[in-house]
Short mmCIF file of C-alpha atoms and ligand atoms in Angstrom, two decimals:
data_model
loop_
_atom_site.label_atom_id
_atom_site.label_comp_id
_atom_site.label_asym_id
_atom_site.label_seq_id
_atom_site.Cartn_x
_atom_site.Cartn_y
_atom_site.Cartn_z
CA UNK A 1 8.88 39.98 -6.48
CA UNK A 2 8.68 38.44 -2.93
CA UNK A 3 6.81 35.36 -2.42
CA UNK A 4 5.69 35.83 1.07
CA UNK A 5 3.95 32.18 0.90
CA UNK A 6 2.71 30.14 -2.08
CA UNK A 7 -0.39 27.81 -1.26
CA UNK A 8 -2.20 30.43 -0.46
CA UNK A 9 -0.70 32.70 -2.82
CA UNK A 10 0.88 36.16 -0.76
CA UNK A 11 3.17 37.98 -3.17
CA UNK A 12 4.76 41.60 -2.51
CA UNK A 13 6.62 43.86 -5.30
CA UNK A 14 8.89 46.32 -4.58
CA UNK A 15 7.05 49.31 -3.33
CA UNK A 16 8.01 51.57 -6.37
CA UNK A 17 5.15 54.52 -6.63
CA UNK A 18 8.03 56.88 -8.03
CA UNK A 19 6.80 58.40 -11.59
CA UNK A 20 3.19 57.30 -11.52
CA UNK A 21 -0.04 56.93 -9.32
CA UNK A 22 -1.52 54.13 -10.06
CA UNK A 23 0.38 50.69 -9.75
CA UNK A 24 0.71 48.11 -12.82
CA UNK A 25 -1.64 45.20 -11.99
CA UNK A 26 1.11 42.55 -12.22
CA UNK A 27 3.14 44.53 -9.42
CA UNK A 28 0.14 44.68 -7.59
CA UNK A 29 0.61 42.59 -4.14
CA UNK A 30 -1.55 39.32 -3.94
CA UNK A 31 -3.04 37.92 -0.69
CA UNK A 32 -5.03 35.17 -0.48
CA UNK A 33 -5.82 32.84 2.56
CA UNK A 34 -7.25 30.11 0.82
CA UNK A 35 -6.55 28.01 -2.59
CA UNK A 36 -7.66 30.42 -5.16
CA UNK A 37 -10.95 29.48 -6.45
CA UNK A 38 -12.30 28.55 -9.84
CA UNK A 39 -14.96 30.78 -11.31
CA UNK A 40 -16.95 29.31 -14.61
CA UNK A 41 -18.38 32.90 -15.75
CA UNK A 42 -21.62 30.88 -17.11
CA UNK A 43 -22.50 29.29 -14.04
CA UNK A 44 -21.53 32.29 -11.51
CA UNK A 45 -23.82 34.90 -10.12
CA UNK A 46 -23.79 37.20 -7.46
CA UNK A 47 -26.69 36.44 -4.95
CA UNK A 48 -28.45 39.26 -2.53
CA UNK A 49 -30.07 37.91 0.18
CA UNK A 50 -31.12 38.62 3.91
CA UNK A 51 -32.85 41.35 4.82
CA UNK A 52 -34.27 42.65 1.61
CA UNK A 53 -37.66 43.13 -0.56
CA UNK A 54 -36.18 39.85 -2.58
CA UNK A 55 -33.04 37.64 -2.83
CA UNK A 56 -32.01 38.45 -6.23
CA UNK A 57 -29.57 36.82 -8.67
CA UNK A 58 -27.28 38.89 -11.14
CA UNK A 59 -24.98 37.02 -13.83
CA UNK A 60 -21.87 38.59 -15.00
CA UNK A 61 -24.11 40.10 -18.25
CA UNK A 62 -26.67 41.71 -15.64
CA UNK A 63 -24.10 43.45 -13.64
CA UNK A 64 -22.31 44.70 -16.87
CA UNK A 65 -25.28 46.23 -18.22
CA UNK A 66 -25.65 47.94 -14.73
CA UNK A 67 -24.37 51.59 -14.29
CA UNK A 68 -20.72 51.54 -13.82
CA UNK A 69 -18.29 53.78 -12.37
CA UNK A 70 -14.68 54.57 -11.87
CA UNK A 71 -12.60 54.82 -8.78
CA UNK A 72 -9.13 55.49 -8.09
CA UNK A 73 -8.36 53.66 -4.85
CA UNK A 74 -4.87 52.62 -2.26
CA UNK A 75 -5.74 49.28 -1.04
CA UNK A 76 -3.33 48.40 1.82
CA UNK A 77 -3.37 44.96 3.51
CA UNK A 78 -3.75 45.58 7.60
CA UNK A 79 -0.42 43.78 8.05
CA UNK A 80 1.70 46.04 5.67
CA UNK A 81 4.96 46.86 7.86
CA UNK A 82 4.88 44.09 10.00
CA UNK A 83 8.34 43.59 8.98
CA UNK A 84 9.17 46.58 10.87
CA UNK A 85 7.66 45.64 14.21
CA UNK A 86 9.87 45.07 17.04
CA UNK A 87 10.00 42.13 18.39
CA UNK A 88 9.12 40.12 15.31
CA UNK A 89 5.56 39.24 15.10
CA UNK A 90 4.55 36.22 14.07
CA UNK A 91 2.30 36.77 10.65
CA UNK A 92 2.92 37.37 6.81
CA UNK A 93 6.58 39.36 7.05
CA UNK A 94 4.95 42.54 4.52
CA UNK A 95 8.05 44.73 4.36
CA UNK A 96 6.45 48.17 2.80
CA UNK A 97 5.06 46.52 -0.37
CA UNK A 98 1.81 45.25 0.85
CA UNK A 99 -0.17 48.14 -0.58
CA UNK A 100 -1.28 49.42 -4.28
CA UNK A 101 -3.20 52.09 -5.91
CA UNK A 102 -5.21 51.07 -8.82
CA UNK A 103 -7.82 51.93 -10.94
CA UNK A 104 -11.39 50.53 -10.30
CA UNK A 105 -13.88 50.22 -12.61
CA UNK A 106 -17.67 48.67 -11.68
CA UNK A 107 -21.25 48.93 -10.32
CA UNK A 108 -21.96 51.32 -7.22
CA UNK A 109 -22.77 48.58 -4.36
CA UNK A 110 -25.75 50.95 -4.01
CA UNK A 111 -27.64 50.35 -7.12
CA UNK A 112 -27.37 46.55 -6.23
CA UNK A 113 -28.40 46.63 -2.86
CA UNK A 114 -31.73 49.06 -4.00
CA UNK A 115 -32.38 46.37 -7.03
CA UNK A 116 -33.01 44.13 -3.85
CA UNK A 117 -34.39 46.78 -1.80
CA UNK A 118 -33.46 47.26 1.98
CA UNK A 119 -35.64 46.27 4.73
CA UNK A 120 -35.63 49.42 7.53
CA UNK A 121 -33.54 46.59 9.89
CA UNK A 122 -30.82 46.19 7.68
CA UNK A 123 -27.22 47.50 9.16
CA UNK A 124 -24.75 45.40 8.00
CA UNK A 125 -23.64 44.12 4.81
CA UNK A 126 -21.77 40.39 4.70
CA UNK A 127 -19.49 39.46 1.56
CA UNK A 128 -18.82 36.37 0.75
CA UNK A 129 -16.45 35.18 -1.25
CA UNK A 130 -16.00 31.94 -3.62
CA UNK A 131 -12.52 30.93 -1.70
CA UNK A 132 -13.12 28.55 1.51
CA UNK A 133 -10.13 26.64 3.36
CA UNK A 134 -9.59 25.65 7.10
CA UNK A 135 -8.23 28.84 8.79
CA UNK A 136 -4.27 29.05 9.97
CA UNK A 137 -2.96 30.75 12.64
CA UNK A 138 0.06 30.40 14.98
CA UNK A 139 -1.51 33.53 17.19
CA UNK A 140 -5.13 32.95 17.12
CA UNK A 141 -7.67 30.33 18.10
CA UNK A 142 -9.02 29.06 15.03
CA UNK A 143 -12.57 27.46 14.02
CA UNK A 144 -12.20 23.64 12.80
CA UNK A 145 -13.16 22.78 9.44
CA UNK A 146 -13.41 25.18 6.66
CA UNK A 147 -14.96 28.60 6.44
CA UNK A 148 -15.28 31.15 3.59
CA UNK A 149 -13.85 34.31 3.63
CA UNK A 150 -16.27 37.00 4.76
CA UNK A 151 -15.99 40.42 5.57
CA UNK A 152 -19.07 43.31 7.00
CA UNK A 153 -19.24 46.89 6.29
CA UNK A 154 -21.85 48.75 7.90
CA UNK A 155 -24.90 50.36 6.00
CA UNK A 156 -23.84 53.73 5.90
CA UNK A 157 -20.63 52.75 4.12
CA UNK A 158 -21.77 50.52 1.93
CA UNK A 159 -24.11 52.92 0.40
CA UNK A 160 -21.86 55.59 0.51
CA UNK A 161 -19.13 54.92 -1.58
CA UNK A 162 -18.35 51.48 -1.98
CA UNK A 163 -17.79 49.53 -5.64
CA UNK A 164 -18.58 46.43 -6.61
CA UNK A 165 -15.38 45.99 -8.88
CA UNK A 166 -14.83 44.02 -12.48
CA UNK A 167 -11.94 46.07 -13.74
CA UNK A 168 -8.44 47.15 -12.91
CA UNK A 169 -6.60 49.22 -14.58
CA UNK A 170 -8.98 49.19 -17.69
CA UNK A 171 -8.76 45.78 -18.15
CA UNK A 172 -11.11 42.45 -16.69
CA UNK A 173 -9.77 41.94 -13.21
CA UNK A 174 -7.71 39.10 -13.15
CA UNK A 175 -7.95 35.76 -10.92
CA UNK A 176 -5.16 37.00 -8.68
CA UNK A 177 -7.46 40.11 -7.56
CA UNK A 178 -10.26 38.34 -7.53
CA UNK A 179 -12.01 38.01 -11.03
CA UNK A 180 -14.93 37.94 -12.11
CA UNK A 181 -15.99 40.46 -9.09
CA UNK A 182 -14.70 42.27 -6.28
CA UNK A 183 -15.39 44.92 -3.47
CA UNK A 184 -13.51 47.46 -3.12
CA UNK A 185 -14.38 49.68 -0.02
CA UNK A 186 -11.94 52.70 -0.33
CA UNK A 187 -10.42 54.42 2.97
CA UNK A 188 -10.60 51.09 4.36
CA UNK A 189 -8.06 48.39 5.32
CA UNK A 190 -7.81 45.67 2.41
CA UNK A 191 -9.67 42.84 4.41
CA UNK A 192 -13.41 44.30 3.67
CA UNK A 193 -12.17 44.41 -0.19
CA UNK A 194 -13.50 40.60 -0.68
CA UNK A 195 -12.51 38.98 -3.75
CA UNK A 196 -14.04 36.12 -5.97
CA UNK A 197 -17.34 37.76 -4.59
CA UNK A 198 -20.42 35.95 -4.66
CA UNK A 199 -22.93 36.59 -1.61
CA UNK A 200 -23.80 39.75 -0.43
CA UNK A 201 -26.15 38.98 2.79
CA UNK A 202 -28.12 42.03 4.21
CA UNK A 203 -28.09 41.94 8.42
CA UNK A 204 -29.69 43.65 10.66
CA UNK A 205 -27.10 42.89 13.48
CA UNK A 206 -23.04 43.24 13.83
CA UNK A 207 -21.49 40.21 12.14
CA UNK A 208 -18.93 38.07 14.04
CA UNK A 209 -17.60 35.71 11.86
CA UNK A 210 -13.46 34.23 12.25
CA UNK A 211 -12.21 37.23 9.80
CA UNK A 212 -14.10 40.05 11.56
CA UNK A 213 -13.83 39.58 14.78
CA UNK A 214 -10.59 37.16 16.21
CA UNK A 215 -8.90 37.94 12.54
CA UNK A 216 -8.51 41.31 11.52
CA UNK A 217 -9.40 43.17 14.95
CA UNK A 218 -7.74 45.62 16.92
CA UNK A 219 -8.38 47.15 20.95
CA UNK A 220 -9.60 50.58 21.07
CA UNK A 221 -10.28 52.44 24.34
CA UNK A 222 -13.87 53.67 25.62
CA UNK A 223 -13.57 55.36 28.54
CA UNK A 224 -9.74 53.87 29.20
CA UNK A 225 -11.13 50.75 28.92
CA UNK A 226 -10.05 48.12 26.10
CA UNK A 227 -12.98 47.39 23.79
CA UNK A 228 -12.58 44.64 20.29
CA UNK A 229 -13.42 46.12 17.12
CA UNK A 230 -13.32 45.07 13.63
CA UNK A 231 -10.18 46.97 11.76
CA UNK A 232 -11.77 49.74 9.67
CA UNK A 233 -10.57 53.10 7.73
CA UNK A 234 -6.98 53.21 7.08
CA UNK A 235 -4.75 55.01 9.41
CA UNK A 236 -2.97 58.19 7.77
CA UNK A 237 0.56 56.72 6.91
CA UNK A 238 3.70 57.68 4.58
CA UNK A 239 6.04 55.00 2.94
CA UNK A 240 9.71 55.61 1.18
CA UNK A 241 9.87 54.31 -1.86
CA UNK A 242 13.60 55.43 -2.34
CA UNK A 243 16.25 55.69 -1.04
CA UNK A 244 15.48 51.66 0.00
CA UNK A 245 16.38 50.34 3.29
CA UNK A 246 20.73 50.36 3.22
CA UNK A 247 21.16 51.69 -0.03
CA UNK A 248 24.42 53.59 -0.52
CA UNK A 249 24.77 56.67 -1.32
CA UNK A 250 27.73 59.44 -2.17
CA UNK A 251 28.16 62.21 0.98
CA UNK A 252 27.70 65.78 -0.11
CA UNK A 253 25.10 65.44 -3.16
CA UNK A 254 21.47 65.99 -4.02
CA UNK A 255 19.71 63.05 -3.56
CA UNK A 256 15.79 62.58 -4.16
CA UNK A 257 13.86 60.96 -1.32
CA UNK A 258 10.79 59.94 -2.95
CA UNK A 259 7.73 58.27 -1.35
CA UNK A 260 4.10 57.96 -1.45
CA UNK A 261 1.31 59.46 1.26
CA UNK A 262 -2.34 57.99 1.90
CA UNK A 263 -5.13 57.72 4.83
CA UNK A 264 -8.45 56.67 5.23
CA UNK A 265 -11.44 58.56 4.15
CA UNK A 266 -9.58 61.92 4.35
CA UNK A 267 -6.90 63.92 1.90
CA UNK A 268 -3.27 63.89 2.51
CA UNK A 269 -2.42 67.76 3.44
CA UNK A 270 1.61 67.15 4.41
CA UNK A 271 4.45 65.15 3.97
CA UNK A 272 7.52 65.69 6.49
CA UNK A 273 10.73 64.31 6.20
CA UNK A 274 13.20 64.23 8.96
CA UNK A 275 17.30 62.93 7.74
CA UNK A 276 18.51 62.75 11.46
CA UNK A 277 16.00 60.45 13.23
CA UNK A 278 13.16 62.57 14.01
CA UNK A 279 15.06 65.21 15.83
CA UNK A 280 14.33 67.75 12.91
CA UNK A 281 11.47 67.60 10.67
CA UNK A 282 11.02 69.38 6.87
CA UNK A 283 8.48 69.79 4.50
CA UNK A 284 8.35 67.13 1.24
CA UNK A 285 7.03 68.65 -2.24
CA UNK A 286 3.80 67.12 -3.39
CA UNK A 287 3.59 65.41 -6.97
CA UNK A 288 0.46 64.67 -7.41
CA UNK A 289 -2.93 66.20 -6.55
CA UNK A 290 -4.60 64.82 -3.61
CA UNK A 291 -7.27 62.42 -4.61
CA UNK A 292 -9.63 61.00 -2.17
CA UNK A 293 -8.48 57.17 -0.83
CA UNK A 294 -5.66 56.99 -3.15
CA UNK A 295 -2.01 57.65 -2.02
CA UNK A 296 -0.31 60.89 -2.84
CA UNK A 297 2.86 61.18 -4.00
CA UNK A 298 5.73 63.33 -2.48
CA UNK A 299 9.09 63.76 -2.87
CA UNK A 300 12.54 65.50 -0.71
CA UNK A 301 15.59 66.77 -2.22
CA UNK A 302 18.27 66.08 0.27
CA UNK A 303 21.88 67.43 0.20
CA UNK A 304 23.46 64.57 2.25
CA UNK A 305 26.02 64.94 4.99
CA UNK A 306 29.69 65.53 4.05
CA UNK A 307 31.02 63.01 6.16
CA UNK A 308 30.47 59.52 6.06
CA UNK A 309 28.01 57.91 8.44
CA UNK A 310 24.65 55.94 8.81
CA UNK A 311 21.48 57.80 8.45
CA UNK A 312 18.09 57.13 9.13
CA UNK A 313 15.17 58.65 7.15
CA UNK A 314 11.82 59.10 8.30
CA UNK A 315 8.54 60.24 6.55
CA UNK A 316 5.86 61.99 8.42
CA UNK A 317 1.68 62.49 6.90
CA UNK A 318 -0.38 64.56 7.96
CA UNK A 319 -4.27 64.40 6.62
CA UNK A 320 -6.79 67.14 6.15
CA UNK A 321 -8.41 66.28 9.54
CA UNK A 322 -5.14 66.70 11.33
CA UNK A 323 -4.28 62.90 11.70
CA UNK A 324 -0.77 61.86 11.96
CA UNK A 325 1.77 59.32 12.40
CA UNK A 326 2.94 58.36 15.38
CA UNK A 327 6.58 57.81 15.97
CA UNK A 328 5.70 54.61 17.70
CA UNK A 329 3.69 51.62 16.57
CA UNK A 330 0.49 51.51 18.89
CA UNK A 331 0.76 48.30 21.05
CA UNK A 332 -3.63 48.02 21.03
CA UNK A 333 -3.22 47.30 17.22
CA UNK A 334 -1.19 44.06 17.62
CA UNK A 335 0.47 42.98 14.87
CA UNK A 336 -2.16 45.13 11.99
CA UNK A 337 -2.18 48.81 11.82
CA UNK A 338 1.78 49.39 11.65
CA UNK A 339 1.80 53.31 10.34
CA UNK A 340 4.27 54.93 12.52
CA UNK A 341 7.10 56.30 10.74
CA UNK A 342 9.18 53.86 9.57
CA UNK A 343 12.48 53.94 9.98
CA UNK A 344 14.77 53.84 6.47
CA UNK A 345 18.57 53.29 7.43
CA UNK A 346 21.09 54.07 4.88
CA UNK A 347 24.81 53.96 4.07
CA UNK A 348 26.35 57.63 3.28
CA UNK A 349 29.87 57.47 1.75
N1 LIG B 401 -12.27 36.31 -0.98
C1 LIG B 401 -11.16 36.87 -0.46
N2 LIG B 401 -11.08 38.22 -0.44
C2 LIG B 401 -9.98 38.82 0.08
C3 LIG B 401 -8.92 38.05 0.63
C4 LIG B 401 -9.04 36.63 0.58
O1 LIG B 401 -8.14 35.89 1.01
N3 LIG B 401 -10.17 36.08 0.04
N4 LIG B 401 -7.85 38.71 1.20
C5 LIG B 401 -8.10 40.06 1.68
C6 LIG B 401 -6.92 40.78 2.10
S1 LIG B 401 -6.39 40.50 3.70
C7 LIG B 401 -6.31 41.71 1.32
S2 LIG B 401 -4.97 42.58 1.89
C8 LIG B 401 -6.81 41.99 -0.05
C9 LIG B 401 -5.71 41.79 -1.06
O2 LIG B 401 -6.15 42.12 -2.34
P1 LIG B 401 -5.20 41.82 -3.59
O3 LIG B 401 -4.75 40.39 -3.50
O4 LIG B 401 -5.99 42.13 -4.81
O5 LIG B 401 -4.03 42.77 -3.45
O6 LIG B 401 -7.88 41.16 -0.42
C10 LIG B 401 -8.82 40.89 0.60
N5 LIG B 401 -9.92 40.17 0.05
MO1 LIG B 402 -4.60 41.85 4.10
#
């Protein structure tokens, strides 16, 4: 366990998706911005409001009774990697452990948002959740006093497949991960995935609040021209689980590389490895099925060199719409996005 900063909590676990899928929910990474909040079940309820038929008001009981389903999901935290960014950037130092798969367990956001019923303007939808704080950043300009965190999806998504979450793992969600409710928006960065959620408001315009829009945004090109947006689906990406960075290990044996493989809104379809730095690349052996928004797990068997020397490793995805990673990290997504293959160095002797 890494504690990455403690008031607000940020916590990172080994990345270790080796035998199974899904990650244990006490190694699953924490990141909060602000002091966690405190949620009296009695008192809390989950308002609707904006650009609907009503403002409604569900208690824990109503959304229960709701139906419910499951989803298998990879949440990934935007700044996963940064550790591997050259030069240093400034934010939360996420080596390769800022990203879980879990099991999800709730109400459709759909069958909330028709209990409230959508006016025909309605294209965005605004969570809110309980945690508020004054913002910090070294990087960015920040607003003065303090703000809640709030994240938009548009419409389309949010009716799609997104899931308004009160388990992990088959059990309550826990304060860490935002009990007694979450989103989780799968295919998408972690950011949207508000916990401690208690406002959804219904827009009929693009939200700019501090998280969507100087927070959590990346340059994209139109025409060759820079444009802002908010950061969105995950970008394809591959992680090593083992070997980890300088481990040692003998010359002239089999070794298992092992890893795990996800992307946004799209199924992994290949895993490449390359043992020499990228000059030669070779195909990993799936271990698991691939499952919509939830990593995939792969593995390599390598015969190592005979001779002593430093290697590095690299992992290459590919997803069924042909997206893959970049050997370089993309300069337009700053210090968020990092899913070019990372480089694993390790000791052969
Ligand atoms: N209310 C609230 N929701 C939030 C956050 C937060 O600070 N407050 N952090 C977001 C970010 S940046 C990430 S990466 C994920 C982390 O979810 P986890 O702590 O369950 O892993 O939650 C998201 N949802
Ligand atoms: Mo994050």
């Amino acid at each position: 366990m890494i504690i990455l900063s403690k008031d607000p909590e940020v916590i990172e676990f080994g990345f270790d998706p080796i035998e199974a899928t899904i990650t244990p929910t006490e190694h699953f990474y924490v990141r909060d911005h602000f002091e966690r909040p405190e949620i009296d079940l009695e008192t809390w309820r989950l308002q609707v409001q904006g650009c609907v038929a009503a403002t409604i008001e569900l208690s824990y009981n109503d959304l229960v009774s709701l139906p419910s389903k499951r989803l298998p999901a990879t949440l990934e935290c935007a700044g996963n990697g940064r550790k591997f960014l050259v030069p240093p950037s400034k934010g939360v130092q996420w080596h390769l452990g800022g990203a879980g798969t879990a099991d999800w367990f709730g109400v459709p956001l759909s069958e909330v948002l028709n209990r409230a019923g959508l006016n025909t303007n309605a294209s965005e939808i605004i969570f809110q959740g309980a945690d508020r704080g004054e913002a910090i950043a070294e990087d960015k300009p920040t607003p003065a006093g303090e703000i809640h965190f709030e994240r938009s999806i548009p419409i389309t998504k949010a009716m799609k497949d997104v899931l308004l979450a009160y388990k992990i793992n088959g059990e309550d969600l826990t304060p860490a991960h935002g009990f007694p409710l979450r989103v989780i928006v799968p295919g998408w960065y972690a950011m949207s995935s508000v916990k401690w959620l208690n406002k959804i408001v219904v827009s009929d315009r693009p939200f700019t609040g501090y998280f969507q829009t100087v927070d959590y945004s990346y340059w994209t090109r139109e025409s060759g021209q820079p444009v802002r947006v908010p950061i969105s689906t995950l970008q394809v990406k591959s992680a090593i689980a083992r070997p980890h960075p300088a481990e040692v290990i003998p010359c002239d044996t089999e070794y298992a590389i092992h890893g795990a493989a996800w992307s946004g809104e799209a199924m992994i379809k290949q895993v490449e490895v390359s043992t020499d730095s990228g000059a030669t690349w070779s195909n990993a052996a799936f271990q698991s099925d691939p499952v919509l928004n939830a990593w995939r797990l792969w593995s390599f068997n390598w015969r190592t060199p005979q001779a002593p020397q430093e290697v590095t490793l690299l992992a290459r995805a590919t997803d069924e719409r042909g997206n893959t990673q970049p050997l370089q990290h993309n300069q337009d997504y700053d210090d968020y996005m990092i899913h070019f293959c990372l480089p694993i160095e390790v000791i052969v002797q």
